[in-house]
mmCIF file of C-alpha atoms in Angstrom:
data_model
loop_
_atom_site.group_PDB
_atom_site.id
_atom_site.type_symbol
_atom_site.label_atom_id
_atom_site.label_comp_id
_atom_site.label_asym_id
_atom_site.label_seq_id
_atom_site.Cartn_x
_atom_site.Cartn_y
_atom_site.Cartn_z
ATOM 1 C CA MET A 1 95.483 -33.362 42.189
ATOM 2 C CA ILE A 2 96.045 -37.036 42.836
ATOM 3 C CA PRO A 3 97.773 -38.688 39.864
ATOM 4 C CA GLY A 4 96.037 -41.712 38.412
ATOM 5 C CA GLN A 5 97.041 -44.051 35.644
ATOM 6 C CA ASN A 6 95.610 -42.059 32.716
ATOM 7 C CA GLN A 7 94.269 -38.881 34.349
ATOM 8 C CA SER A 8 94.431 -36.747 37.495
ATOM 9 C CA TRP A 9 91.765 -36.838 40.182
ATOM 10 C CA VAL A 10 90.792 -33.797 42.215
ATOM 11 C CA SER A 11 91.915 -33.973 45.860
ATOM 12 C CA GLU A 12 90.749 -30.481 46.794
ATOM 13 C CA PHE A 13 88.477 -27.730 45.536
ATOM 14 C CA ILE A 14 89.001 -23.976 45.373
ATOM 15 C CA LEU A 15 85.993 -21.940 46.486
ATOM 16 C CA ILE A 16 86.034 -18.740 44.409
ATOM 17 C CA GLY A 17 83.643 -16.873 46.708
ATOM 18 C CA PHE A 18 82.359 -13.390 45.913
ATOM 19 C CA SER A 19 85.377 -11.307 44.941
ATOM 20 C CA SER A 20 89.147 -11.399 44.418
ATOM 21 C CA ASP A 21 89.588 -7.785 45.527
ATOM 22 C CA PRO A 22 91.080 -7.578 49.077
ATOM 23 C CA THR A 23 89.264 -4.323 49.922
ATOM 24 C CA THR A 24 85.890 -5.729 48.857
ATOM 25 C CA ASN A 25 86.578 -8.917 50.794
ATOM 26 C CA SER A 26 87.407 -6.923 53.939
ATOM 27 C CA ILE A 27 84.081 -5.084 53.710
ATOM 28 C CA LEU A 28 82.220 -8.346 53.051
ATOM 29 C CA PHE A 29 83.977 -9.919 56.032
ATOM 30 C CA ILE A 30 82.644 -7.245 58.398
ATOM 31 C CA VAL A 31 79.113 -7.448 56.945
ATOM 32 C CA PHE A 32 78.940 -11.258 57.017
ATOM 33 C CA LEU A 33 80.536 -11.445 60.471
ATOM 34 C CA LEU A 34 77.802 -9.176 61.844
ATOM 35 C CA ILE A 35 75.124 -11.257 60.093
ATOM 36 C CA TYR A 36 76.571 -14.503 61.441
ATOM 37 C CA LEU A 37 76.964 -13.259 65.024
ATOM 38 C CA SER A 38 73.466 -11.760 64.982
ATOM 39 C CA SER A 39 72.004 -15.035 63.674
ATOM 40 C CA VAL A 40 73.754 -17.159 66.309
ATOM 41 C CA LEU A 41 72.997 -14.774 69.178
ATOM 42 C CA GLY A 42 69.367 -14.253 68.128
ATOM 43 C CA ASN A 43 68.576 -17.939 67.717
ATOM 44 C CA GLY A 44 70.628 -18.812 70.798
ATOM 45 C CA LEU A 45 68.600 -16.317 72.829
ATOM 46 C CA ILE A 46 65.324 -17.945 71.739
ATOM 47 C CA ILE A 47 66.629 -21.380 72.768
ATOM 48 C CA LEU A 48 67.762 -19.988 76.127
ATOM 49 C CA LEU A 49 64.434 -18.258 76.820
ATOM 50 C CA VAL A 50 62.381 -21.328 75.917
ATOM 51 C CA CYS A 51 64.528 -23.518 78.168
ATOM 52 C CA LEU A 52 64.466 -21.113 81.139
ATOM 53 C CA ASP A 53 60.815 -19.993 81.098
ATOM 54 C CA THR A 54 58.425 -22.793 82.105
ATOM 55 C CA GLN A 55 55.483 -20.892 80.586
ATOM 56 C CA LEU A 56 57.099 -21.452 77.184
ATOM 57 C CA HIS A 57 57.197 -25.233 77.657
ATOM 58 C CA THR A 58 54.463 -25.809 75.074
ATOM 59 C CA PRO A 59 54.490 -27.601 71.691
ATOM 60 C CA MET A 60 54.641 -24.309 69.757
ATOM 61 C CA TYR A 61 57.744 -23.085 71.570
ATOM 62 C CA PHE A 62 59.349 -26.529 71.538
ATOM 63 C CA PHE A 63 59.100 -26.395 67.738
ATOM 64 C CA LEU A 64 60.369 -22.801 67.680
ATOM 65 C CA CYS A 65 63.333 -23.828 69.832
ATOM 66 C CA THR A 66 64.096 -26.695 67.442
ATOM 67 C CA LEU A 67 63.884 -24.326 64.456
ATOM 68 C CA SER A 68 66.357 -21.970 66.133
ATOM 69 C CA LEU A 69 68.761 -24.867 66.726
ATOM 70 C CA LEU A 70 68.431 -25.824 63.054
ATOM 71 C CA ASP A 71 69.131 -22.250 61.936
ATOM 72 C CA MET A 72 72.186 -21.920 64.176
ATOM 73 C CA SER A 73 73.607 -25.175 62.833
ATOM 74 C CA TYR A 74 72.648 -24.335 59.242
ATOM 75 C CA VAL A 75 74.427 -20.990 59.137
ATOM 76 C CA THR A 76 77.464 -22.369 61.029
ATOM 77 C CA THR A 77 77.979 -25.007 58.321
ATOM 78 C CA THR A 78 78.979 -22.370 55.754
ATOM 79 C CA MET A 79 79.588 -18.929 57.258
ATOM 80 C CA PRO A 80 82.716 -19.488 59.426
ATOM 81 C CA GLN A 81 84.606 -21.025 56.499
ATOM 82 C CA MET A 82 83.449 -18.228 54.187
ATOM 83 C CA LEU A 83 84.696 -15.639 56.708
ATOM 84 C CA VAL A 84 88.116 -17.314 56.851
ATOM 85 C CA HIS A 85 88.336 -17.460 53.049
ATOM 86 C CA LEU A 86 87.498 -13.753 52.760
ATOM 87 C CA LEU A 87 90.719 -12.883 54.598
ATOM 88 C CA ALA A 88 92.964 -15.855 53.744
ATOM 89 C CA HIS A 89 95.162 -16.161 50.654
ATOM 90 C CA SER A 90 94.062 -19.751 50.117
ATOM 91 C CA GLN A 91 90.426 -20.660 49.480
ATOM 92 C CA THR A 92 90.897 -24.406 49.233
ATOM 93 C CA ILE A 93 88.792 -27.139 50.821
ATOM 94 C CA SER A 94 89.713 -30.816 50.786
ATOM 95 C CA PHE A 95 87.604 -33.317 48.859
ATOM 96 C CA ALA A 96 86.526 -34.936 52.155
ATOM 97 C CA GLY A 97 85.798 -31.510 53.666
ATOM 98 C CA CYS A 98 83.661 -30.595 50.663
ATOM 99 C CA TRP A 99 81.819 -33.924 50.938
ATOM 100 C CA LEU A 100 81.121 -33.324 54.642
ATOM 101 C CA GLN A 101 80.025 -29.705 54.164
ATOM 102 C CA MET A 102 77.665 -30.643 51.329
ATOM 103 C CA TYR A 103 76.185 -33.467 53.389
ATOM 104 C CA VAL A 104 75.619 -31.479 56.595
ATOM 105 C CA PHE A 105 74.315 -28.412 54.726
ATOM 106 C CA GLY A 106 71.900 -30.567 52.737
ATOM 107 C CA ALA A 107 70.827 -32.541 55.817
ATOM 108 C CA LEU A 108 70.005 -29.410 57.816
ATOM 109 C CA GLY A 109 68.285 -27.780 54.844
ATOM 110 C CA ILE A 110 66.066 -30.802 54.152
ATOM 111 C CA THR A 111 65.347 -31.147 57.875
ATOM 112 C CA GLU A 112 64.183 -27.516 57.938
ATOM 113 C CA CYS A 113 62.008 -28.095 54.850
ATOM 114 C CA THR A 114 60.323 -31.012 56.612
ATOM 115 C CA PHE A 115 60.136 -29.222 59.944
ATOM 116 C CA PHE A 116 58.183 -26.300 58.486
ATOM 117 C CA VAL A 117 55.428 -28.832 57.728
ATOM 118 C CA VAL A 118 55.459 -29.885 61.392
ATOM 119 C CA MET A 119 55.140 -26.244 62.461
ATOM 120 C CA ALA A 120 52.246 -25.750 60.012
ATOM 121 C CA TYR A 121 50.529 -28.791 61.538
ATOM 122 C CA ASP A 122 51.047 -27.259 64.979
ATOM 123 C CA ARG A 123 49.255 -24.067 63.856
ATOM 124 C CA TYR A 124 46.508 -26.148 62.213
ATOM 125 C CA VAL A 125 45.784 -28.049 65.438
ATOM 126 C CA ALA A 126 46.017 -24.886 67.577
ATOM 127 C CA ILE A 127 43.441 -22.995 65.482
ATOM 128 C CA CYS A 128 41.156 -25.768 64.265
ATOM 129 C CA TYR A 129 41.125 -27.814 67.503
ATOM 130 C CA PRO A 130 42.096 -25.339 70.269
ATOM 131 C CA LEU A 131 40.430 -27.277 73.110
ATOM 132 C CA ARG A 132 42.252 -30.494 72.178
ATOM 133 C CA TYR A 133 45.578 -28.843 71.292
ATOM 134 C CA THR A 134 47.681 -30.269 74.127
ATOM 135 C CA VAL A 135 45.927 -33.639 73.895
ATOM 136 C CA ILE A 136 46.614 -34.080 70.178
ATOM 137 C CA LEU A 137 50.110 -32.564 70.279
ATOM 138 C CA ASN A 138 51.333 -34.381 73.385
ATOM 139 C CA TRP A 139 55.045 -34.411 74.167
ATOM 140 C CA GLY A 140 55.510 -37.896 72.776
ATOM 141 C CA LEU A 141 54.149 -36.855 69.379
ATOM 142 C CA CYS A 142 56.131 -33.594 69.414
ATOM 143 C CA ILE A 143 59.396 -35.451 69.980
ATOM 144 C CA ARG A 144 58.557 -38.043 67.301
ATOM 145 C CA LEU A 145 57.710 -35.318 64.767
ATOM 146 C CA ALA A 146 60.937 -33.436 65.480
ATOM 147 C CA ALA A 147 63.072 -36.592 65.419
ATOM 148 C CA GLY A 148 61.371 -37.758 62.213
ATOM 149 C CA SER A 149 62.267 -34.452 60.520
ATOM 150 C CA TRP A 150 65.942 -34.824 61.476
ATOM 151 C CA ILE A 151 66.073 -38.457 60.342
ATOM 152 C CA CYS A 152 64.399 -37.603 57.022
ATOM 153 C CA GLY A 153 66.848 -34.743 56.447
ATOM 154 C CA PHE A 154 70.034 -36.651 57.189
ATOM 155 C CA PHE A 155 68.960 -39.724 55.196
ATOM 156 C CA SER A 156 67.825 -37.746 52.125
ATOM 157 C CA SER A 157 71.005 -35.669 52.124
ATOM 158 C CA LEU A 158 73.065 -38.858 52.162
ATOM 159 C CA LEU A 159 71.537 -39.851 48.803
ATOM 160 C CA HIS A 160 72.064 -36.380 47.305
ATOM 161 C CA THR A 161 75.669 -36.142 48.503
ATOM 162 C CA PHE A 162 76.571 -39.702 47.507
ATOM 163 C CA PHE A 163 75.339 -39.254 43.924
ATOM 164 C CA THR A 164 77.099 -35.897 43.556
ATOM 165 C CA MET A 165 80.465 -36.775 45.130
ATOM 166 C CA SER A 166 80.690 -40.217 43.498
ATOM 167 C CA LEU A 167 81.018 -38.492 40.114
ATOM 168 C CA PRO A 168 84.539 -38.396 38.622
ATOM 169 C CA TYR A 169 86.275 -35.037 39.155
ATOM 170 C CA CYS A 170 89.407 -35.116 37.051
ATOM 171 C CA GLY A 171 89.782 -31.632 35.622
ATOM 172 C CA PRO A 172 88.791 -28.157 36.885
ATOM 173 C CA ASN A 173 88.538 -27.786 40.647
ATOM 174 C CA ARG A 174 87.445 -24.136 40.969
ATOM 175 C CA VAL A 175 83.931 -24.028 42.463
ATOM 176 C CA ASN A 176 82.181 -20.765 41.617
ATOM 177 C CA HIS A 177 80.520 -20.520 45.014
ATOM 178 C CA TYR A 178 81.330 -19.670 48.627
ATOM 179 C CA PHE A 179 80.682 -23.231 49.842
ATOM 180 C CA CYS A 180 80.284 -26.736 48.402
ATOM 181 C CA GLU A 181 76.747 -26.608 47.093
ATOM 182 C CA GLY A 182 75.621 -29.584 45.018
ATOM 183 C CA PRO A 183 74.816 -27.957 41.624
ATOM 184 C CA SER A 184 78.022 -25.864 41.654
ATOM 185 C CA VAL A 185 80.278 -28.823 42.457
ATOM 186 C CA ARG A 186 78.470 -31.172 40.086
ATOM 187 C CA SER A 187 79.102 -28.804 37.157
ATOM 188 C CA LEU A 188 82.835 -29.664 37.446
ATOM 189 C CA ALA A 189 82.352 -33.418 36.922
ATOM 190 C CA CYS A 190 84.134 -34.833 33.867
ATOM 191 C CA MET A 191 81.184 -36.925 32.667
ATOM 192 C CA ASP A 192 77.591 -36.423 31.600
ATOM 193 C CA THR A 193 75.586 -35.610 34.749
ATOM 194 C CA HIS A 194 72.127 -35.721 33.163
ATOM 195 C CA LEU A 195 71.050 -38.879 35.022
ATOM 196 C CA ILE A 196 72.329 -37.577 38.366
ATOM 197 C CA GLU A 197 70.531 -34.290 37.766
ATOM 198 C CA MET A 198 67.290 -36.173 37.136
ATOM 199 C CA VAL A 199 67.710 -38.149 40.383
ATOM 200 C CA ASP A 200 68.483 -34.903 42.223
ATOM 201 C CA PHE A 201 65.421 -33.240 40.705
ATOM 202 C CA VAL A 202 63.141 -36.081 41.841
ATOM 203 C CA LEU A 203 64.650 -35.854 45.334
ATOM 204 C CA SER A 204 64.106 -32.082 45.301
ATOM 205 C CA VAL A 205 60.436 -32.595 44.418
ATOM 206 C CA PHE A 206 60.029 -34.818 47.468
ATOM 207 C CA VAL A 207 61.787 -32.432 49.873
ATOM 208 C CA VAL A 208 60.487 -29.118 48.466
ATOM 209 C CA VAL A 209 57.237 -29.536 46.512
ATOM 210 C CA ILE A 210 55.568 -32.062 48.832
ATOM 211 C CA PRO A 211 56.265 -30.015 52.014
ATOM 212 C CA ILE A 212 55.026 -26.830 50.299
ATOM 213 C CA SER A 213 51.846 -28.658 49.234
ATOM 214 C CA LEU A 214 51.229 -29.884 52.794
ATOM 215 C CA ILE A 215 51.831 -26.391 54.213
ATOM 216 C CA VAL A 216 49.419 -24.848 51.698
ATOM 217 C CA ALA A 217 46.805 -27.511 52.521
ATOM 218 C CA SER A 218 47.215 -26.782 56.252
ATOM 219 C CA TYR A 219 46.757 -23.050 55.749
ATOM 220 C CA ILE A 220 43.697 -23.518 53.549
ATOM 221 C CA ARG A 221 42.084 -25.393 56.444
ATOM 222 C CA ILE A 222 43.335 -22.737 58.871
ATOM 223 C CA ALA A 223 41.900 -19.921 56.716
ATOM 224 C CA MET A 224 38.524 -21.680 56.580
ATOM 225 C CA ALA A 225 38.549 -22.019 60.376
ATOM 226 C CA ILE A 226 39.518 -18.345 60.867
ATOM 227 C CA LEU A 227 36.701 -17.174 58.592
ATOM 228 C CA LYS A 228 34.215 -18.965 60.847
ATOM 229 C CA ILE A 229 35.310 -16.872 63.840
ATOM 230 C CA LYS A 230 32.651 -14.211 64.344
ATOM 231 C CA SER A 231 34.620 -11.483 66.131
ATOM 232 C CA THR A 232 37.149 -9.353 64.214
ATOM 233 C CA GLN A 233 39.494 -9.370 67.201
ATOM 234 C CA GLY A 234 39.417 -13.169 67.310
ATOM 235 C CA ARG A 235 40.212 -13.393 63.599
ATOM 236 C CA CYS A 236 43.150 -11.002 63.938
ATOM 237 C CA LYS A 237 44.532 -12.910 66.923
ATOM 238 C CA ALA A 238 44.228 -16.248 65.107
ATOM 239 C CA PHE A 239 45.896 -14.872 61.981
ATOM 240 C CA SER A 240 48.739 -13.244 63.933
ATOM 241 C CA THR A 241 49.736 -16.632 65.362
ATOM 242 C CA CYS A 242 50.340 -17.835 61.782
ATOM 243 C CA ALA A 243 51.882 -14.684 60.277
ATOM 244 C CA SER A 244 55.390 -15.294 61.647
ATOM 245 C CA HIS A 245 55.470 -18.862 60.363
ATOM 246 C CA LEU A 246 54.165 -17.844 56.925
ATOM 247 C CA THR A 247 56.786 -15.075 56.656
ATOM 248 C CA VAL A 248 59.696 -17.377 57.468
ATOM 249 C CA VAL A 249 58.383 -20.169 55.209
ATOM 250 C CA THR A 250 58.098 -17.761 52.260
ATOM 251 C CA PHE A 251 61.626 -16.401 52.669
ATOM 252 C CA PHE A 252 63.053 -19.930 52.977
ATOM 253 C CA TYR A 253 61.168 -21.782 50.252
ATOM 254 C CA ALA A 254 61.206 -19.097 47.525
ATOM 255 C CA PRO A 255 65.011 -19.081 47.010
ATOM 256 C CA ALA A 256 65.361 -22.818 47.729
ATOM 257 C CA THR A 257 62.775 -23.596 45.041
ATOM 258 C CA TYR A 258 64.658 -21.393 42.577
ATOM 259 C CA ILE A 259 67.985 -23.133 43.258
ATOM 260 C CA TYR A 260 66.856 -26.755 43.197
ATOM 261 C CA LEU A 261 63.802 -26.837 40.896
ATOM 262 C CA ARG A 262 64.821 -24.519 38.057
ATOM 263 C CA PRO A 263 65.804 -25.785 34.570
ATOM 264 C CA ASN A 264 69.533 -26.425 34.134
ATOM 265 C CA SER A 265 69.570 -24.009 31.198
ATOM 266 C CA SER A 266 68.953 -21.092 33.604
ATOM 267 C CA TYR A 267 71.982 -21.942 35.778
ATOM 268 C CA SER A 268 73.842 -18.750 36.733
ATOM 269 C CA PRO A 269 76.714 -19.132 39.254
ATOM 270 C CA GLU A 270 76.790 -15.474 40.289
ATOM 271 C CA ARG A 271 73.035 -15.266 40.832
ATOM 272 C CA ASP A 272 73.025 -18.639 42.606
ATOM 273 C CA LYS A 273 75.554 -17.387 45.147
ATOM 274 C CA GLN A 274 73.363 -14.419 46.002
ATOM 275 C CA VAL A 275 70.171 -16.488 46.214
ATOM 276 C CA SER A 276 71.739 -19.243 48.351
ATOM 277 C CA LEU A 277 73.209 -16.595 50.663
ATOM 278 C CA PHE A 278 69.679 -15.317 51.192
ATOM 279 C CA TYR A 279 68.120 -18.629 52.251
ATOM 280 C CA ASN A 280 71.235 -19.711 54.160
ATOM 281 C CA ALA A 281 72.273 -16.600 56.091
ATOM 282 C CA PHE A 282 69.447 -14.085 55.944
ATOM 283 C CA THR A 283 66.674 -16.549 56.783
ATOM 284 C CA ALA A 284 68.562 -17.613 59.919
ATOM 285 C CA LEU A 285 68.852 -13.927 60.833
ATOM 286 C CA LEU A 286 65.207 -13.250 59.997
ATOM 287 C CA ASN A 287 63.709 -16.018 62.148
ATOM 288 C CA PRO A 288 64.521 -14.603 65.607
ATOM 289 C CA VAL A 289 63.617 -11.077 64.457
ATOM 290 C CA VAL A 290 60.198 -12.115 63.129
ATOM 291 C CA TYR A 291 59.321 -14.356 66.064
ATOM 292 C CA SER A 292 60.574 -11.994 68.778
ATOM 293 C CA LEU A 293 59.036 -8.790 67.371
ATOM 294 C CA ARG A 294 55.618 -10.379 66.855
ATOM 295 C CA ASN A 295 55.540 -12.546 69.956
ATOM 296 C CA LYS A 296 54.487 -11.156 73.338
ATOM 297 C CA ASP A 297 55.470 -14.356 75.172
ATOM 298 C CA ILE A 298 59.064 -14.144 73.921
ATOM 299 C CA LYS A 299 59.248 -10.463 74.913
ATOM 300 C CA ARG A 300 57.818 -11.255 78.363
ATOM 301 C CA ALA A 301 60.280 -14.115 78.879
ATOM 302 C CA PHE A 302 63.180 -11.858 77.852
ATOM 303 C CA LEU A 303 62.144 -9.110 80.270
ATOM 304 C CA LYS A 304 61.671 -11.720 82.993
ATOM 305 C CA VAL A 305 65.158 -13.144 82.487
ATOM 306 C CA MET A 306 66.696 -9.634 82.367
ATOM 307 C CA GLY A 307 64.820 -8.757 85.554
ATOM 308 C CA HIS A 308 66.248 -11.812 87.355
ATOM 309 C CA SER A 309 69.708 -10.927 86.084
ATOM 310 C CA ARG A 310 69.488 -7.414 87.555
ATOM 311 C CA LEU A 311 68.226 -8.806 90.856
ATOM 312 C CA ASP A 312 71.134 -11.252 91.003
#
């Protein structure tokens, strides 16, 4: 605590995490370490394959590579610190460290929300306008769409983090979470946070509801185009190109919508930790699994790289 004239101000937070039992924490450490390493290695492998194989230098795989980079960064924002806290006696994080973690986590999360819309647009163009795919999605547009998603994410998160961390924190400093997530930290503020919660809710509508609406609109158009394909084999092939994206979008947006768009009366710290772990850690692990298992090009590129490695 930093002493003030009439009250004390919080200079650090204590992240309670999942358990205070050392044995349980040791087991959780092993489980989460495996999840983290698998997420980083899986997404890193996709980035490596896309960079090395010239046949994967297409808009679809450029977007997949960007998504993998987002997932690697996203999970690295929270998991390494959580792993340290599972074994360490102290679970503290400085006020500035909490501010930075909340900002970067929010920025990457909002960027991913926006980027899923870009990937849905990519599938829309590929299926509805296959002959003009590379003309419409030229490299200039691809780069602008990706850069726009990052800019949108980092700017929006700045607003969310500023409103949350500018609140006065003068009493409890124990955050019932494994990282500095906005709602959990904001609950410790020593003033009425109703107005801030309303601002945060409006921001959440823009970064969650609007992207979901655009994705749904894209897939309605895609479904209409697929139904016009006469051959069953052609329909199955067209649908399979969208299945991976739809799977990942569902597993990301479902828990994120629960966390940021639910009524405050249903706030449950223990349940929130489990749900946020799902869309933070497990989604990053799921992405490379879904895209690699369902994608022949990724498998071919992997076998090609392994073949070159054996020859060398």
